[in-house]
Short mmCIF file of C-alpha atoms in Angstrom, two decimals:
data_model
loop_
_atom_site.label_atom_id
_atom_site.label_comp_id
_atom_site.label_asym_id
_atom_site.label_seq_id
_atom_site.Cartn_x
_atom_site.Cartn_y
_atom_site.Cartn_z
CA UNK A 1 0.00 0.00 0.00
CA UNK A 2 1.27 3.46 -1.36
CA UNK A 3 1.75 6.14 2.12
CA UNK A 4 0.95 8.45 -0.81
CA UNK A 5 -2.80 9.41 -2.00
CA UNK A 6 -1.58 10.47 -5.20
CA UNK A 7 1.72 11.55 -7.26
CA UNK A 8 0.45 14.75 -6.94
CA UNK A 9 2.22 14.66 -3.01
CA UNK A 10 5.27 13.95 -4.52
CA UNK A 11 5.88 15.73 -7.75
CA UNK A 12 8.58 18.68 -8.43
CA UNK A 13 7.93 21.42 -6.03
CA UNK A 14 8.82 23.58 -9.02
CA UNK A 15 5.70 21.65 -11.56
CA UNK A 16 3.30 21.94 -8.57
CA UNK A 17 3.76 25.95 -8.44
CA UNK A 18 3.17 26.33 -11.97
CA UNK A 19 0.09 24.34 -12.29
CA UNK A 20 -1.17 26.05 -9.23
CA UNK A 21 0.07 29.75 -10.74
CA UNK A 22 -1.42 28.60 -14.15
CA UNK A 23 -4.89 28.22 -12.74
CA UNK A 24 -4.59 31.42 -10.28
CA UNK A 25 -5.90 33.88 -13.00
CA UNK A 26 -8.87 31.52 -13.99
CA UNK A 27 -9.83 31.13 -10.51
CA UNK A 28 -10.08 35.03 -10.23
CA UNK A 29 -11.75 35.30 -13.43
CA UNK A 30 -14.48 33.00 -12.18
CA UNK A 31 -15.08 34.41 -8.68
CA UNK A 32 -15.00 37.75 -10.22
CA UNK A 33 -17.77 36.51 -12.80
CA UNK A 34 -19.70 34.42 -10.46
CA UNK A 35 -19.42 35.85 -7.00
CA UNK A 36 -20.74 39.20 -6.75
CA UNK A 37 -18.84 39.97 -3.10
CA UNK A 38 -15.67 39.19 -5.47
CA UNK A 39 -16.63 41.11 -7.77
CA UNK A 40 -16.99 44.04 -5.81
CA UNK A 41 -13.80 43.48 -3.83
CA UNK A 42 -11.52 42.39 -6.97
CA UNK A 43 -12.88 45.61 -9.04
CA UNK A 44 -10.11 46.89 -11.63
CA UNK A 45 -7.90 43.71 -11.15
CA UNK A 46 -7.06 42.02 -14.15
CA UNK A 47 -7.04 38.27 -13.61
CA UNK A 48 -4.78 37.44 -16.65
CA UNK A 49 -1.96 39.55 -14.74
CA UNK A 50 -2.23 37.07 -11.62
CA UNK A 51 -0.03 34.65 -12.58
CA UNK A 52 2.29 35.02 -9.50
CA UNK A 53 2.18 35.05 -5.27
CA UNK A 54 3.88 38.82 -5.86
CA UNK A 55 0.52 39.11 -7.84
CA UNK A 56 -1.46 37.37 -5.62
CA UNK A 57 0.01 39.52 -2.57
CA UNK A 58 -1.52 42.83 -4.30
CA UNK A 59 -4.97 41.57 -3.52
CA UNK A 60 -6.82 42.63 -0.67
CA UNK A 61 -7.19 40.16 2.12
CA UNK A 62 -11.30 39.06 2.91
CA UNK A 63 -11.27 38.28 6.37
CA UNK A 64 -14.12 36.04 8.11
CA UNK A 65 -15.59 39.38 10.14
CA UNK A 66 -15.89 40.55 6.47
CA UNK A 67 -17.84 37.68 5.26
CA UNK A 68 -20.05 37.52 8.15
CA UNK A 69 -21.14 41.04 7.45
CA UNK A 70 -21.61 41.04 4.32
CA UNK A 71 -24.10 37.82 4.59
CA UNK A 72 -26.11 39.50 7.40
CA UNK A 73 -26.48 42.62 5.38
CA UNK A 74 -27.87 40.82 2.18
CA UNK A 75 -29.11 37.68 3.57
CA UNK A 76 -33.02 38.63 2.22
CA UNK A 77 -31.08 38.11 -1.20
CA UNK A 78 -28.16 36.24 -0.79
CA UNK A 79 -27.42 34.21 1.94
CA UNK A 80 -23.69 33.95 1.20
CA UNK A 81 -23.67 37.69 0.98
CA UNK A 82 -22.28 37.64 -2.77
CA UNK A 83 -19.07 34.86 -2.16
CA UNK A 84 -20.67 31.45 -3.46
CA UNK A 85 -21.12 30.60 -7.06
CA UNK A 86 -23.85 28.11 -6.32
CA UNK A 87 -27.10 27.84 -4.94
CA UNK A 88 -30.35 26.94 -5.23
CA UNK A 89 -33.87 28.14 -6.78
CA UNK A 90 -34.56 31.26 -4.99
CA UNK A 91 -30.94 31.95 -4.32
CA UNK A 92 -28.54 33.31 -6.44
CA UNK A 93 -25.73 31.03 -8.28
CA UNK A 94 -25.55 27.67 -10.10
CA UNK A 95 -28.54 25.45 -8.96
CA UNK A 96 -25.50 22.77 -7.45
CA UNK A 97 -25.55 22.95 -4.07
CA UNK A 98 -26.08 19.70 -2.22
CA UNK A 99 -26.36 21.00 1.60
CA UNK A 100 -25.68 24.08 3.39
CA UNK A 101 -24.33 24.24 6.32
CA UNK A 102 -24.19 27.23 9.46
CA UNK A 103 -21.53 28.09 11.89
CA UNK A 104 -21.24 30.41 14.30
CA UNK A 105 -21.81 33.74 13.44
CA UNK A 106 -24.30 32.46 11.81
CA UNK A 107 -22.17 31.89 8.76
CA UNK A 108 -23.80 30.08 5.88
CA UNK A 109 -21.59 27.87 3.96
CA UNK A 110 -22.62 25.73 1.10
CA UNK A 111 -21.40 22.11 0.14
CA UNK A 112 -21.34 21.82 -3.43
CA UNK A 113 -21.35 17.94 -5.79
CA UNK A 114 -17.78 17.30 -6.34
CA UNK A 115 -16.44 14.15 -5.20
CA UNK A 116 -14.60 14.58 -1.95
CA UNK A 117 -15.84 18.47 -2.31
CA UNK A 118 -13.45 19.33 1.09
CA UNK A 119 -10.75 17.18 -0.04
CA UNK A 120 -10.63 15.61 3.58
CA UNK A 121 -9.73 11.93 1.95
CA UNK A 122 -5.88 13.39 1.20
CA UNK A 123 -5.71 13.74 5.55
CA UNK A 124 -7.63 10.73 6.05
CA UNK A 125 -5.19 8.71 4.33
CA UNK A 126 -2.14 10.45 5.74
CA UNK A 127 -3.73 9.40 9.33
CA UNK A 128 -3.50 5.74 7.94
CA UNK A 129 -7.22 4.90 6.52
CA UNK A 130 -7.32 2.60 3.70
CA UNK A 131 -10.29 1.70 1.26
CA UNK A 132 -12.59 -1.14 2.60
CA UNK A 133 -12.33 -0.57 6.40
CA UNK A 134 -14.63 1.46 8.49
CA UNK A 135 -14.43 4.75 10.47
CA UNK A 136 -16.38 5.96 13.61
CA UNK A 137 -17.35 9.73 12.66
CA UNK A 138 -17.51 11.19 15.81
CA UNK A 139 -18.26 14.93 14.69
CA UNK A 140 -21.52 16.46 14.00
CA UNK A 141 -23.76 15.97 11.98
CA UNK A 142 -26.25 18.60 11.96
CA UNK A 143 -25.75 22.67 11.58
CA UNK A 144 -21.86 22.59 11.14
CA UNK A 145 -20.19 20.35 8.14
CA UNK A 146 -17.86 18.75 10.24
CA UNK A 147 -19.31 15.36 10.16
CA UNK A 148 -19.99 16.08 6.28
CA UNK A 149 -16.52 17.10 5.71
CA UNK A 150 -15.00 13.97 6.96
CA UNK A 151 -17.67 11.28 5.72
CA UNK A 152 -17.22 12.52 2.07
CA UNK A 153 -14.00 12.54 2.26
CA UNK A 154 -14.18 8.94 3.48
CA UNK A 155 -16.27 8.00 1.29
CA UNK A 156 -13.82 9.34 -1.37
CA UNK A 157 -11.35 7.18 -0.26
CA UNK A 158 -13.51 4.42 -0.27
CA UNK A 159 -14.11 3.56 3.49
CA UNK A 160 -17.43 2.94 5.16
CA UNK A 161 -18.40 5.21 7.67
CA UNK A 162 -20.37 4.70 11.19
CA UNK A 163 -22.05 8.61 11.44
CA UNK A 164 -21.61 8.13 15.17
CA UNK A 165 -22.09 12.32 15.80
CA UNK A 166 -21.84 13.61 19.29
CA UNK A 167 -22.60 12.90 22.58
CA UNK A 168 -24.07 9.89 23.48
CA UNK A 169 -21.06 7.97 24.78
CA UNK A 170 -22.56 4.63 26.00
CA UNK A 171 -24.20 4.27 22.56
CA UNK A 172 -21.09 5.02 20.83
CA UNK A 173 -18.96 2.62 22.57
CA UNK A 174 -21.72 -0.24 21.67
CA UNK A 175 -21.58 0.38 18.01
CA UNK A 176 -17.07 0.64 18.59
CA UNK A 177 -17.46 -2.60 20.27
CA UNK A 178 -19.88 -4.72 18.25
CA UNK A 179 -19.03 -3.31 14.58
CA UNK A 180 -15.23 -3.40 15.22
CA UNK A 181 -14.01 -0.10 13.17
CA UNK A 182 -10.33 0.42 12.35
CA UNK A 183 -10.24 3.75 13.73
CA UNK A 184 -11.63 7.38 15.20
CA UNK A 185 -12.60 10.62 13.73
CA UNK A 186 -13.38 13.20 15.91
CA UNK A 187 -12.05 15.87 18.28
CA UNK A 188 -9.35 14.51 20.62
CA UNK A 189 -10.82 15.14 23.64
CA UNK A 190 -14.37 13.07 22.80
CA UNK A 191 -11.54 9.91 21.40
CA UNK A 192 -9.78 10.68 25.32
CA UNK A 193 -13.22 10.69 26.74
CA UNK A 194 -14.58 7.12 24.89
CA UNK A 195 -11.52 5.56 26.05
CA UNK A 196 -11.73 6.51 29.45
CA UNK A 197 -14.91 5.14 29.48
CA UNK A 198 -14.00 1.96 28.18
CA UNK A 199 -11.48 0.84 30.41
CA UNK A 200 -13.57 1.61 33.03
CA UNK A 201 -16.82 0.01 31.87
CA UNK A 202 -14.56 -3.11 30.18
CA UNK A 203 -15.89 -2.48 26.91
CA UNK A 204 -14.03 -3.55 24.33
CA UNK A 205 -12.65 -1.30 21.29
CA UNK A 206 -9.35 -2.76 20.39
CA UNK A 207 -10.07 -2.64 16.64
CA UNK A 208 -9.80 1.28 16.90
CA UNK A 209 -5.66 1.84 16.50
CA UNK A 210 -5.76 4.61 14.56
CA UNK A 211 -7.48 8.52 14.49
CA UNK A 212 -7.62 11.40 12.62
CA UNK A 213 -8.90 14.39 14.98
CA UNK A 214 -9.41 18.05 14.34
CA UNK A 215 -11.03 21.02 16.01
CA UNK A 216 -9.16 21.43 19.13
CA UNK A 217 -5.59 21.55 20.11
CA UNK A 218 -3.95 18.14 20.07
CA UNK A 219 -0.86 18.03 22.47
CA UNK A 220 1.92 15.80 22.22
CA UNK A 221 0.99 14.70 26.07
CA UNK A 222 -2.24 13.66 24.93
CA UNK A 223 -0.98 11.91 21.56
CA UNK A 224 1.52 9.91 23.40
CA UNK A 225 -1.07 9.40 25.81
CA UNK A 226 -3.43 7.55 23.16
CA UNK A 227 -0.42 5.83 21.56
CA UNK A 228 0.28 3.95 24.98
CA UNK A 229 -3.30 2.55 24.75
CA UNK A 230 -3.00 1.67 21.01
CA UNK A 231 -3.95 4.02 19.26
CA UNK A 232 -1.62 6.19 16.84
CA UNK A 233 -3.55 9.67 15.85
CA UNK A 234 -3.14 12.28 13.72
CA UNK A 235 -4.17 15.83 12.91
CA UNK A 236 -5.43 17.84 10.53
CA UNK A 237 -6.19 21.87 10.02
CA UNK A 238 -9.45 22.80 7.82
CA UNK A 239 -12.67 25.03 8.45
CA UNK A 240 -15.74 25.02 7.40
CA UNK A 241 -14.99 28.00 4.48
CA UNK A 242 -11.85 26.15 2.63
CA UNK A 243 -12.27 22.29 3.68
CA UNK A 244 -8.40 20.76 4.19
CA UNK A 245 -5.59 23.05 4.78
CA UNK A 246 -3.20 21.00 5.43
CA UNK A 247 -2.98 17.35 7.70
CA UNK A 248 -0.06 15.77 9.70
CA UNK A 249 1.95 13.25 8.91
CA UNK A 250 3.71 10.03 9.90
CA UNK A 251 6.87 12.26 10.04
CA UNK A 252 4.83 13.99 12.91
CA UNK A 253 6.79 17.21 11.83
CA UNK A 254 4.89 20.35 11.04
CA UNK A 255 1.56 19.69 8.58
CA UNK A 256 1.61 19.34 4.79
CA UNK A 257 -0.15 22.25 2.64
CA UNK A 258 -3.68 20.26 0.35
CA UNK A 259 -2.95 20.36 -3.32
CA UNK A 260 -6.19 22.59 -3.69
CA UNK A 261 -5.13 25.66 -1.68
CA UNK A 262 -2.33 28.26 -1.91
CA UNK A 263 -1.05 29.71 1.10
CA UNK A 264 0.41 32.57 2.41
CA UNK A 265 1.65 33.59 6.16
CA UNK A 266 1.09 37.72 6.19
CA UNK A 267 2.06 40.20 8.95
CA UNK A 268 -1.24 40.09 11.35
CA UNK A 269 -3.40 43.04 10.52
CA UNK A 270 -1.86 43.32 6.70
CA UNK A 271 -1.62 41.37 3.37
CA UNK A 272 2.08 41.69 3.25
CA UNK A 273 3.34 37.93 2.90
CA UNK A 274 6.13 37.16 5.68
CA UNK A 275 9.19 35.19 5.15
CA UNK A 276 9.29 31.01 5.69
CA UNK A 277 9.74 31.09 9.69
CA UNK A 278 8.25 34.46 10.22
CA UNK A 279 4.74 33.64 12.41
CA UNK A 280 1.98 35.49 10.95
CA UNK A 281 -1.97 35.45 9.74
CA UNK A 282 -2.34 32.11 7.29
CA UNK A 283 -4.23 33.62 4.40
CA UNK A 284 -5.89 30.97 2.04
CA UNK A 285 -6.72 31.10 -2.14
CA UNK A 286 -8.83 28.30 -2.44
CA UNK A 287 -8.88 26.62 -6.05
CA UNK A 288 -12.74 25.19 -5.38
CA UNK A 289 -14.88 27.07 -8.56
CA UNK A 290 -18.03 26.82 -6.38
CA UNK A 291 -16.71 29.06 -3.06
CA UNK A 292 -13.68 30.78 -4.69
CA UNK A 293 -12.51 32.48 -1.70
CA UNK A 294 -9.34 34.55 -2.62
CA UNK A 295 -6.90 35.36 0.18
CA UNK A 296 -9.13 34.67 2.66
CA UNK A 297 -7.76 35.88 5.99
CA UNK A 298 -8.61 32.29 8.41
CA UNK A 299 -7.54 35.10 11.76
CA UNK A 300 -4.95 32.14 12.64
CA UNK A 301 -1.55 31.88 13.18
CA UNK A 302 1.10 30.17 11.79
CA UNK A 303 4.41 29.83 10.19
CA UNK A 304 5.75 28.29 7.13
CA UNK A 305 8.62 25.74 7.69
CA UNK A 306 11.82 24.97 5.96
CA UNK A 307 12.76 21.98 3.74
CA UNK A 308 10.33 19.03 2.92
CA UNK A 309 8.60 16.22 4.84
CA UNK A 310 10.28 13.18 5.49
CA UNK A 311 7.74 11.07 3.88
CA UNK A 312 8.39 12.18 0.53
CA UNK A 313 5.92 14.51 0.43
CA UNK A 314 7.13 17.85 -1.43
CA UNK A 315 4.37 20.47 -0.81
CA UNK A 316 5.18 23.25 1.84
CA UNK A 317 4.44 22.91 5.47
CA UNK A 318 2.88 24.69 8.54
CA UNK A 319 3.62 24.56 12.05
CA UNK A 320 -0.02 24.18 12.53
CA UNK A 321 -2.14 26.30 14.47
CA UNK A 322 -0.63 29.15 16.97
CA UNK A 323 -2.88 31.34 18.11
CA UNK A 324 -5.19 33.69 16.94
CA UNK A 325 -4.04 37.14 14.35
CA UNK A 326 -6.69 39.20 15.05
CA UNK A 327 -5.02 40.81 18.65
CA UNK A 328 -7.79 43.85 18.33
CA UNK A 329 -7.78 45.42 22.03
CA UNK A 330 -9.65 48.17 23.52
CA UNK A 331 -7.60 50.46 25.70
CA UNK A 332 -8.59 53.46 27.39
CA UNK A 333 -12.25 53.16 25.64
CA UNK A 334 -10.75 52.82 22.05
CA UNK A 335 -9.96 50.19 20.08
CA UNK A 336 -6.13 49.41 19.27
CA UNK A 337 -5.96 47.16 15.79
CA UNK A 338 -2.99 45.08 14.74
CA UNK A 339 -3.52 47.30 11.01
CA UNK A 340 -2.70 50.35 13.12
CA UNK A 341 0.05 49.12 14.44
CA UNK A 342 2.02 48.03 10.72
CA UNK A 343 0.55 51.54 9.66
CA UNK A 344 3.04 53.42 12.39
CA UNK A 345 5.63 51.03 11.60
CA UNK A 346 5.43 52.27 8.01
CA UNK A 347 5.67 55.38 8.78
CA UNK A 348 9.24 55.25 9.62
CA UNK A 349 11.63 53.27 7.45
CA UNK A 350 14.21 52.51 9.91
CA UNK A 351 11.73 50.62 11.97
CA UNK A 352 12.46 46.87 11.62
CA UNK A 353 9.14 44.93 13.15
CA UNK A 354 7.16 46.52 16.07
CA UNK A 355 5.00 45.27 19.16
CA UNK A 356 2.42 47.29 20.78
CA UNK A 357 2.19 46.52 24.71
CA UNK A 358 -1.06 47.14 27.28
CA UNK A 359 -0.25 47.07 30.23
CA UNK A 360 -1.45 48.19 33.60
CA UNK A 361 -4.68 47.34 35.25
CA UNK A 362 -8.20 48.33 33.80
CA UNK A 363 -9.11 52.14 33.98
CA UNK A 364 -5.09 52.67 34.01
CA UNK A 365 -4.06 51.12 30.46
CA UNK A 366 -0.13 52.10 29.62
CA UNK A 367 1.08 51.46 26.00
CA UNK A 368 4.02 50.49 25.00
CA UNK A 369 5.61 50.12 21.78
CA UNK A 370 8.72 48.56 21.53
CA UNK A 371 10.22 48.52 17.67
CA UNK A 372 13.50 47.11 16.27
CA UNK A 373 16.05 49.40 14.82
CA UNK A 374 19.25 49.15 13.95
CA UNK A 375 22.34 50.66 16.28
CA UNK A 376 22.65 53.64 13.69
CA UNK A 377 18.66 54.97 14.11
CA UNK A 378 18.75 58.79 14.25
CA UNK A 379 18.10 61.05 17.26
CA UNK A 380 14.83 61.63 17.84
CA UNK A 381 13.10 58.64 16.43
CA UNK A 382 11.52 57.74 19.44
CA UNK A 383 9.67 60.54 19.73
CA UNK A 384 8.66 60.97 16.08
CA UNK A 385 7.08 57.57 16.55
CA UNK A 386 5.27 58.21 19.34
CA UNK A 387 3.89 61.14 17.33
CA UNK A 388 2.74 58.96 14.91
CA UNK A 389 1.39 56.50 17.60
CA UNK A 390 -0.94 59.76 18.59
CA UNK A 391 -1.91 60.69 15.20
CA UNK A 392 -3.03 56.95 13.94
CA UNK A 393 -4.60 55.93 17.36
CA UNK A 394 -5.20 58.87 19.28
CA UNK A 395 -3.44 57.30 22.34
CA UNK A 396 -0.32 57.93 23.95
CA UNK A 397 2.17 55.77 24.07
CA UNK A 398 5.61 55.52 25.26
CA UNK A 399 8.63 54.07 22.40
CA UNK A 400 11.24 51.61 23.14
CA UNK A 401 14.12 50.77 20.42
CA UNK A 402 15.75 47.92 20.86
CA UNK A 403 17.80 45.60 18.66
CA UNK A 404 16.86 43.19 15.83
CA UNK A 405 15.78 39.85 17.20
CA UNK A 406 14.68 41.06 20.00
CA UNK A 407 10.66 40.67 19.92
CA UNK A 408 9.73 36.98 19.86
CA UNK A 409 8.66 35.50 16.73
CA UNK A 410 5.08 34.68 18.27
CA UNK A 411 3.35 36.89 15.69
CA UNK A 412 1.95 38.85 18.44
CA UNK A 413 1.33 42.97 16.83
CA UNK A 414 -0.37 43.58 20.29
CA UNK A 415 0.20 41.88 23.39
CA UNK A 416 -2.30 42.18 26.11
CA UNK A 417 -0.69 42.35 29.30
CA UNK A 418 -2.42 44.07 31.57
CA UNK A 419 -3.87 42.38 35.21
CA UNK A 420 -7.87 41.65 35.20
CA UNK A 421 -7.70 40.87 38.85
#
């Protein structure tokens, strides 16, 4: 059995960027023509002249917030708010929607025919699933496409699937015990939970030895923890807008970047793409023609890492998930945005990368920012910053230089640290 899905994992890193360059500009073209929001947002661009990431880059950045308002502000029309080419009779778009789906928010996202439409099969795989065994779905089936998302993918792969949803833990550890599947997919903390259970209740689920699990943090304490009971699981990043991001690995270092998606790591509160290492927003260009979201801003953070997987696999590949980009934080009654932050920053060339820091205790908020220049900055910079800090967000705010490498590479713009006691 391959530990590839495909020879697209392992072809030239340099034929994989042109095929996914070459069909940039047509994926503009089409959200331009068949998503109004894109449309609107992508005005004046010429999609022929986005053959690049430097083109790419020039784009604005949608973030979720974005979406979200502009679905509630034309959801008597469109419930997508202008950023799905498909839909239904009554709704704008292609009538080739199979289900729709609502998150938080509410966001409305729609699930279109393709085979395998979130590309979850590539992860499944990766975590060890082969065609003709079964999987215990453990993630929900009803509002959010979770349980979707993984079942097609599944079924793309060609495994059977138990749709075991959540909750009900005594029933679920019936069907684990008397249909025997060969592994999990859930969150981690519902697999943690069902084998508690069963070593305390002597059920017995000894076919399950392997698990793909998503949608919470995954430590390596609780990964080691599962492998001493026999079971070896793996992760995988996606959400509910772009399906699979990228999935983990029996190398176990960093996660691989999906085939369908191009991906860039940009200072928090910008669009300016940041160097492999550098921890910033993970913006995502999906390639699917029925939600072609371009550079959409997922508000998490992460870093791109150097060299290839051990497996063979040649795509690029993310730390995974650290943190959250969007750092807005109110001090002194106004809000403080990471964007204001790069805009000060620009405002002075010999600034290097800057941090904003609240600290203090509520009703006495202190801001500092601290900015890396070189030994040579000119007299008076300090100040001429802190002027700027003024003009952009009408706060004070005292400036600290200090020397490059100094700020940790957390991708933190604005760090929180006052006491809430």
């Amino acid at each position: 059995m391959s530990e590839h899905l495909d020879t697209l994992e392992t072809r030239d890193p340099v034929d994989r960027e042109a095929a996914l360059m070459s069909a940039l500009p047509g994926q503009v073209a089409h959200a331009q023509r068949h998503a109004p929001a894109f449309a609107q947002i992508l005005a004046g661009i010429d999609a022929a002249h986005v053959t690049s990431r430097e083109a790419l880059a020039t784009l604005p950045v949608t973030r979720k917030g974005e979406l979200l308002e502009r679905q509630k502000a034309l959801r008597a029309q469109d419930v997508f708010g202008g950023h799905s080419a498909i839909g239904w009779i009554g709704q704008p778009g292609l009538h080739r929607t199979r289900r729709v789906f609502q998150s938080p928010g509410p966001i409305y996202e729609p699930e279109g025919e393709a085979r395998d439409y979130w590309r979850m099969s590539r992860a499944i795989h990766a975590a060890g699933f082969r065609a003709g065994e079964l999987i215990h779905n453990s993630f929900s089936y009803h509002l959010t496409p979770a349980g979707s998302m993984m079942e097609t993918g599944a079924h793309a792969l060609g495994c059977a699937v138990f749709p075991g949803g959540v909750g009900n833990t005594e029933l679920q550890l019936q069907a684990m015990s008397e249909l025997r599947p060969a592994g999990y997919i859930g969150t981690p903390s519902f697999l943690k939970i069902l084998v508690e259970k069963a070593a305390e209740t002597g059920v017995a689920i000894a076919s399950v030895q392997k698990a793909l699990v998503s949608g919470e943090a995954f430590p390596p304490s609780l990964r080691d923890w599962l492998l001493e009971r026999g079971i070896a699981g793996y992760q995988c990043y996606a959400t509910a807008d772009l399906g699979l991001i990228a999935y983990e690995t029996a190398a176990r270092e960093g996660m691989v970047i999906d085939e369908g998606v191009i991906v860039e790591i940009v200072r928090p509160g910008t669009g300016e793409p940041l160097p492999a290492g550098e921890v910033g927003e993970l913006v995502v260009t999906s390639l699917n023609p029925d939600y072609p979201l371009i550079r959409f801003g997922t508000g998490d953070l992460s870093a791109l890492l150097p060299g290839r997987c051990p497996t063979g696999r040649t795509n690029d590949r993310i730390k995974g998930w650290m943190g959250r980009a969007d750092q807005t934080t109110k001090v002194r009654g106004m809000f403080v945005h990471p964007g204001q932050v790069e805009q000060v920053r620009r405002r002075h060339a010999e600034l290097l990368r800057a941090r904003l820091v609240v600290s203090g205790e509520m009703a006495d908020d202190r801001m500092t920012l601290q900015v890396e220049v070189e030994a040579s900055a000119p007299e008076g910079l300090a100040a001429r910053v802190a002027d700027s800090v003024r003009d952009v967000t009408k706060l004070r705010a005292e400036v600290l230089l200090v020397a490059p490498g100094t700020l940790p590479n957390d991708g933190k713009v604005i760090e929180d640290a006052r006491s809430y006691r």
